[in-house]
Structures are given as structure tokens and as C-alpha cells.
Coordinates of C-alpha atoms in Angstrom, one line a residue:
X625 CA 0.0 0.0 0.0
X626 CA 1.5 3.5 -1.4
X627 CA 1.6 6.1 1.5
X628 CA -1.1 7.9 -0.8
X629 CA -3.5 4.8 -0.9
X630 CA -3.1 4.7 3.2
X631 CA -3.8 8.0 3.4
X632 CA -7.2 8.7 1.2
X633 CA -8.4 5.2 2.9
X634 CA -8.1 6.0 5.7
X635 CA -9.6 9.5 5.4
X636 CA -12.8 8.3 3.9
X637 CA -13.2 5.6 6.1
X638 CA -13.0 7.7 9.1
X639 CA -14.9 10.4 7.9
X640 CA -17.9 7.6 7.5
X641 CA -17.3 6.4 10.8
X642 CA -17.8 9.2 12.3
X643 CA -20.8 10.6 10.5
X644 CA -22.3 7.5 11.5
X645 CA -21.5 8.2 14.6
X646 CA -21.4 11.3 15.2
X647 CA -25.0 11.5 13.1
X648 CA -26.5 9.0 15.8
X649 CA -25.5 10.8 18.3
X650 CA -27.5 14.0 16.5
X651 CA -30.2 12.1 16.1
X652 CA -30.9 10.8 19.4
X653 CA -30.2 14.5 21.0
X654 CA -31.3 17.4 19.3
X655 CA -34.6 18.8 19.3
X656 CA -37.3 18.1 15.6
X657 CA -35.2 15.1 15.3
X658 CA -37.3 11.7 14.2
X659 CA -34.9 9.5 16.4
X660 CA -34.9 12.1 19.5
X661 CA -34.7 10.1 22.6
X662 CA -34.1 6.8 21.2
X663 CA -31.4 5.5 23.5
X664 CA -28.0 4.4 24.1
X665 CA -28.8 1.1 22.3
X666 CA -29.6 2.7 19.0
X667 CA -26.4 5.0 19.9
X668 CA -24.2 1.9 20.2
X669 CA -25.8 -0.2 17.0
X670 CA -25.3 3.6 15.2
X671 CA -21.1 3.7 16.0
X672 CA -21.2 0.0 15.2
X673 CA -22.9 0.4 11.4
X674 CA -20.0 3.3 11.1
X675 CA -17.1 1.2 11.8
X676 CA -19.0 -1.2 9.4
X677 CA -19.3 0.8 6.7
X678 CA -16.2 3.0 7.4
X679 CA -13.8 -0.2 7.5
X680 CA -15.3 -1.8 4.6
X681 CA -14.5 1.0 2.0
X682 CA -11.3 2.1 3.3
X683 CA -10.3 -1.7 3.2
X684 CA -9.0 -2.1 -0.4
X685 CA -6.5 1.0 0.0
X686 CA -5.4 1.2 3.9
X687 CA -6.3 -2.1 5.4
X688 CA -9.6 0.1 7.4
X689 CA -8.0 0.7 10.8
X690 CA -9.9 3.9 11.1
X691 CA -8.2 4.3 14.9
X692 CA -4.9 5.5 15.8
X693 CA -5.3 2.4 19.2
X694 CA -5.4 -0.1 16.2
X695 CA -2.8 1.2 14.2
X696 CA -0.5 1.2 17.6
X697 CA -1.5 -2.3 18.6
X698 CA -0.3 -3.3 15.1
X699 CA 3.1 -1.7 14.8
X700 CA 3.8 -2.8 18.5
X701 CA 2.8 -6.5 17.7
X702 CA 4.6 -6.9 14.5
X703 CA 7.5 -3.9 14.8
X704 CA 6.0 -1.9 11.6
X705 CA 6.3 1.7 12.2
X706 CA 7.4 3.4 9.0
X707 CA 4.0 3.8 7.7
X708 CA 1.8 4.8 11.3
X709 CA 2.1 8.1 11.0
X710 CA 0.3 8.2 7.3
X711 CA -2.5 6.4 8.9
X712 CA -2.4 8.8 12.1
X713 CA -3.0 11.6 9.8
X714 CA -5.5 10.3 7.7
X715 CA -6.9 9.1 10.5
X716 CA -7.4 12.5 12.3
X717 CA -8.1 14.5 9.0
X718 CA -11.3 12.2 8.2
X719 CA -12.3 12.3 11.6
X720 CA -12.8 16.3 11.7
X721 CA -14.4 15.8 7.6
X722 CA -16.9 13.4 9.4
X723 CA -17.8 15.4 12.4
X724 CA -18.4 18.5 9.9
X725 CA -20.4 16.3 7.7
X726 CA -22.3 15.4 10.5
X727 CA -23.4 18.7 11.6
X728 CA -24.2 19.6 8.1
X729 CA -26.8 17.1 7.7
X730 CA -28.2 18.0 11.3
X731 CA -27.5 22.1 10.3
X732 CA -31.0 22.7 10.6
X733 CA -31.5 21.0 14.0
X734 CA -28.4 22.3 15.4
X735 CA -29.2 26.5 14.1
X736 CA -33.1 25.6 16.3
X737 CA -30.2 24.6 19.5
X738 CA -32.5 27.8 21.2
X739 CA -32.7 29.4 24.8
X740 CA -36.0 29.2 27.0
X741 CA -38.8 31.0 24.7
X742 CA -37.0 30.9 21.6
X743 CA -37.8 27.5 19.5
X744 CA -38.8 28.6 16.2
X745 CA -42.3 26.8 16.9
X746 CA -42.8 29.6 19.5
X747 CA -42.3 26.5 22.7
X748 CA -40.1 26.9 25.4
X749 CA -37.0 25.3 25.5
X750 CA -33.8 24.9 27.2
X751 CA -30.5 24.8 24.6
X752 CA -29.3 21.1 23.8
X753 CA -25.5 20.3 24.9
X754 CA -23.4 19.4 21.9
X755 CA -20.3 18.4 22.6
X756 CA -21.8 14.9 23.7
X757 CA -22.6 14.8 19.7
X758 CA -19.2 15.3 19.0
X759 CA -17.1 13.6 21.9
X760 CA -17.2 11.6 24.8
X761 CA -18.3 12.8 27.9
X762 CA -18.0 10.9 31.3
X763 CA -21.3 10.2 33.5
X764 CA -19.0 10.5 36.7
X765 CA -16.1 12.9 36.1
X766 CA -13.5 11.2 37.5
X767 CA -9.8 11.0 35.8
X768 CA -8.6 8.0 37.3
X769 CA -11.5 6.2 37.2
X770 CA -12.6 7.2 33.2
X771 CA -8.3 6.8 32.2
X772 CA -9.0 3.2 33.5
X773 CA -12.7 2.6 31.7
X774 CA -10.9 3.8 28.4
X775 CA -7.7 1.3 28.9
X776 CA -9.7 -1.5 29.5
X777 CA -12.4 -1.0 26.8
X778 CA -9.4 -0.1 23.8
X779 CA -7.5 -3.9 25.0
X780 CA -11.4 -5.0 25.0
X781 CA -11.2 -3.9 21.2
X782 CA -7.7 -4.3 19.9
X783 CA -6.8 -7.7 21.6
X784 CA -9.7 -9.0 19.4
X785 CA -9.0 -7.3 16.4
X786 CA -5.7 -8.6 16.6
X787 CA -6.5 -12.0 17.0
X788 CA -9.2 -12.2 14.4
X789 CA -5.9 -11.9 11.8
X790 CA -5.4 -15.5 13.3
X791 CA -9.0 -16.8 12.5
X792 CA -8.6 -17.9 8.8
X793 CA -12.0 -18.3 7.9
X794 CA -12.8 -15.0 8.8
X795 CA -10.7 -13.4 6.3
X796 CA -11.3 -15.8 4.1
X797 CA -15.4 -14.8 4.0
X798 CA -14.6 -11.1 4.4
X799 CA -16.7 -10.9 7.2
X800 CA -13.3 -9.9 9.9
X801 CA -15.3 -6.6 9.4
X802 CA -18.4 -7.1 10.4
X803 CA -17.7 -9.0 13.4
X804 CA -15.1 -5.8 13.9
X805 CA -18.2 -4.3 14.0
X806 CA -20.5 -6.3 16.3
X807 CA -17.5 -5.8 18.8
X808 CA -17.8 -2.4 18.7
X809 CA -21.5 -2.5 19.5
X810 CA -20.9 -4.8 22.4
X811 CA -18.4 -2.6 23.7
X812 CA -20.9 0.2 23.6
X813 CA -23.4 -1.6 25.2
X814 CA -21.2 -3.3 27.9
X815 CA -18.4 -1.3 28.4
X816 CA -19.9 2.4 27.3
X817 CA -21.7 3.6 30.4
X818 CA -19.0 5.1 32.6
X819 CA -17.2 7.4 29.6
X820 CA -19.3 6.7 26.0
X821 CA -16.4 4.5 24.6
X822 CA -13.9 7.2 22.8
X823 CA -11.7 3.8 22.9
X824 CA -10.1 5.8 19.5
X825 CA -8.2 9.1 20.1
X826 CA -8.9 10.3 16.7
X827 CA -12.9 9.9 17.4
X828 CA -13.0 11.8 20.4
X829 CA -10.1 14.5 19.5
X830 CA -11.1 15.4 15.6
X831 CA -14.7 16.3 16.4
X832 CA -13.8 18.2 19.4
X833 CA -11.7 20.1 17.5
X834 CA -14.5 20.7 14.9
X835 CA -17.0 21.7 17.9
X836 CA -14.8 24.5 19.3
X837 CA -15.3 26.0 16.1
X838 CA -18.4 24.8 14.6
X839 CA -20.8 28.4 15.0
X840 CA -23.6 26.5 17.1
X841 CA -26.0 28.7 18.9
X842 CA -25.8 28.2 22.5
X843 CA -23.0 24.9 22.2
X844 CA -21.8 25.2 25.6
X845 CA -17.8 24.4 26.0
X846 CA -15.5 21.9 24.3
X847 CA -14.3 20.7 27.9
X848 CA -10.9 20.7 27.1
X849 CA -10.0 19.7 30.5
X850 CA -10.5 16.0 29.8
X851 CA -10.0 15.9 26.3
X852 CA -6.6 14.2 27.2
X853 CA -8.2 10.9 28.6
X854 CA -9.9 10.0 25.6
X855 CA -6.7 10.3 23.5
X856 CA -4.1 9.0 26.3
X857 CA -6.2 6.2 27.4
X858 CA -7.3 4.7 24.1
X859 CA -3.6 4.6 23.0
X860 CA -2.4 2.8 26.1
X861 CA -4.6 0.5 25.9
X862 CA -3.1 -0.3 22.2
X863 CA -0.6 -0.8 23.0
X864 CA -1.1 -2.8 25.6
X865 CA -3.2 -5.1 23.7
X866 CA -0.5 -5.4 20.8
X867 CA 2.4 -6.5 24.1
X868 CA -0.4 -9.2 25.1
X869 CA -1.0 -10.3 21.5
X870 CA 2.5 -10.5 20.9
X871 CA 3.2 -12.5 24.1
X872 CA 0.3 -14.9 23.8
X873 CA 0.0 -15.8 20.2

């Protein structure tokens, strides 16, 4: 794979993966949205159909990793490290295309984000937090605690991943994605309470990027303060699952 190839797959395919995602996560929060309310189940099956549909098309010209934990796990299980930072960057570049793509198709929704009195049917209203549409935010702000939730859920994703190269049928079918995919919606369901599962630094730190700027009325702040966890915890959890793959297998 030419450095080029890596980095347009890896673009599109995150830019998908987090419209997806991102565009669940619009759906289930803002106001005059069909899906408002839905849950965290349709939020989790949402990311999962991203990762699906993100993986799959990048697949012929990057491989699909789509997450800079993955493409650590990788180079620390097999010692490949010339090409990581072309998927880094492609990585984070389609993550902030995504998140704007994502609040283009919600634009409407997002321009009705209103104070008390002001929705545009003449109802009150209180404005709808956004950053949660964007980025991670933890039920119980707690650094150690959330650092840990992230580690654990990343080797909860990457350890399999990793070991699915070892399942021969898999790749055979061309289904590794889609169970890639089913994991991530388990992870949501099981793992996702305590932080919303960043378990990918370039989900979580491209579409906060994009919110700080993004002009939505009445966003509320970009809480830079914990950005960090979801990028530092995610990453050692790669590469912890690539020392335990690379021990064990």
C-alpha cells in the first residue's frame, strides 16, 4: 500500500465512521429530530454500522484501521512503524471531515439549539448540549476512574481485532469486518456507560476540534480539560493489547 493509498483510505473511512457516529448521536439529542430520545442502544448499534461501513470502504487502499489504538496495537505487535504516522494523519483528517459532515446534515436542527422562549415553533426550550454529539463525555467525572474505563475497553477492542488476523476463515469470508463491527456495538453496550467508549483518540479529538469552532447557537464548552483521557487512554490500551497479542500468540 503506497503512502497515498493509506492516506485517502483512511480519510474516507473515518470520515464515515464518524458521521455514523457522530450522526447518531445528532439524532438521538437534538430537538425536531425523528430518532430524538431513542437511546443508548440505537447509539451503540449507530457507531457499530459506522465502523462497518467506514472499514469496509477504506479496506482495499489502507487495510480500514480507522483508529490510531489499532494502528498502535499493530506496529507494537509486529514492529511496523514506518507507515503509522500516514495512517495517524488520515486518520485525524477524516475524523474532523466526518464530524463536519455530521453537523451539516443535522444544520437545521443544530441552528433551532434555542434558549427558554425561543424555539422557532414559539415553545419553550432549554438549549441542547453538543459536545456529547461530538465527543465523549464521562457520566462521573473522575480522571482515574474514566483513564482506567478507556484502557480497559481499547484492549477489549484491539486484543480481538488482533486475533481475528489469526481466524482464517474470517478473512477468508470477508466478514473480519463485520464482526469488527458487532465488537464495537458490544463494547458500547457493555463497556460504554462510565465514559461513552472514545476507545479511539482520533474519534474523540477530531470532532472536538470541529465543535470548538463549529458556529452553534448556544453549544456550551468543548471541555478541554478532559480531552486528554480519551486520547491517552485509548492509546495505552493499544498498545497494551499489541504486548499481550505478541506475548500470547
Amino acid at each position: 500500500m503506497s503512502n497515498g493509498d493509506i492516506f485517502i483510505g483512511e480519510v474516507i473511512g473515518t470520515a464515515i465512521l464518524i458521521l455514523f457516529g457522530a450522526g447518531v448521536c445528532a439524532a438521538v439529542t437534538l430537538r425536531y429530530s425523528k430518532a430524538r430520545a431513542s437511546g443508548w442502544i440505537v447509539i451503540a448499534f449507530g457507531w457499530g454500522f459506522g465502523v462497518l461501513a467506514g472499514a469496509y470502504t477504506a479496506a482495499p487502499l489502507s487495510g480500514g484501521q480507522l483508529n490510531p489504538a489499532v494502528t498502535l496495537g499493530i506496529a507494537v505487535d509486529t514492529g511496523a512503524w514506518g507507515k503509522v504516522w500516514v495512517y495517524l494523519l488520515g486518520q485525524f483528517v477524516g475524523a474532523m471531515l466526518g464530524a463536519v459532515l455530521a453537523y451539516l446534515v443535522y444544520l437545521a436542527q443544530f441552528q433551532a439549539n434555542v434558549r427558554t422562549g425561543g424555539t422557532t415553533d414559539g415553545t419553550a426550550g432549554e438549549p441542547v448540549p453538543t459536545l456529547g454529539i461530538f465527543s465523549t463525555v464521562p457520566e462521573i467525572r473522575n480522571p482515574v476512574a474514566n483513564l482506567v474505563t478507556e484502557i480497559i475497553a481499547t484492549v477489549a477492542l484491539v486484543l480481538p481485532v488482533l486475533a481475528f488476523g489469526l481466524t482464517k476463515g474470517l478473512g477468508e469470508s470477508g466478514t473480519t469486518v463485520l464482526i469488527v463491527s458487532l465488537l464495537v456495538v458490544g463494547i458500547g453496550l457493555s463497556l460504554g456507560g462510565p465514559t461513552g467508549y472514545a476507545i479511539n483518540p482520533a474519534r474523540d479529538l477530531g470532532p472536538r476540534i470541529v465543535h470548538t469552532f463549529l458556529p452553534i447557537p448556544h453549544k456550551g464548552g468543548s471541555d478541554w480539560g478532559y480531552a486528554w483521557i480519551p486520547v491517552v487512554g485509548p492509546l495505552i490500551g493499544g498498545a497494551l493489547a499489541g504486548l499481550v497479542y505478541n506475548a500470547a500468540f
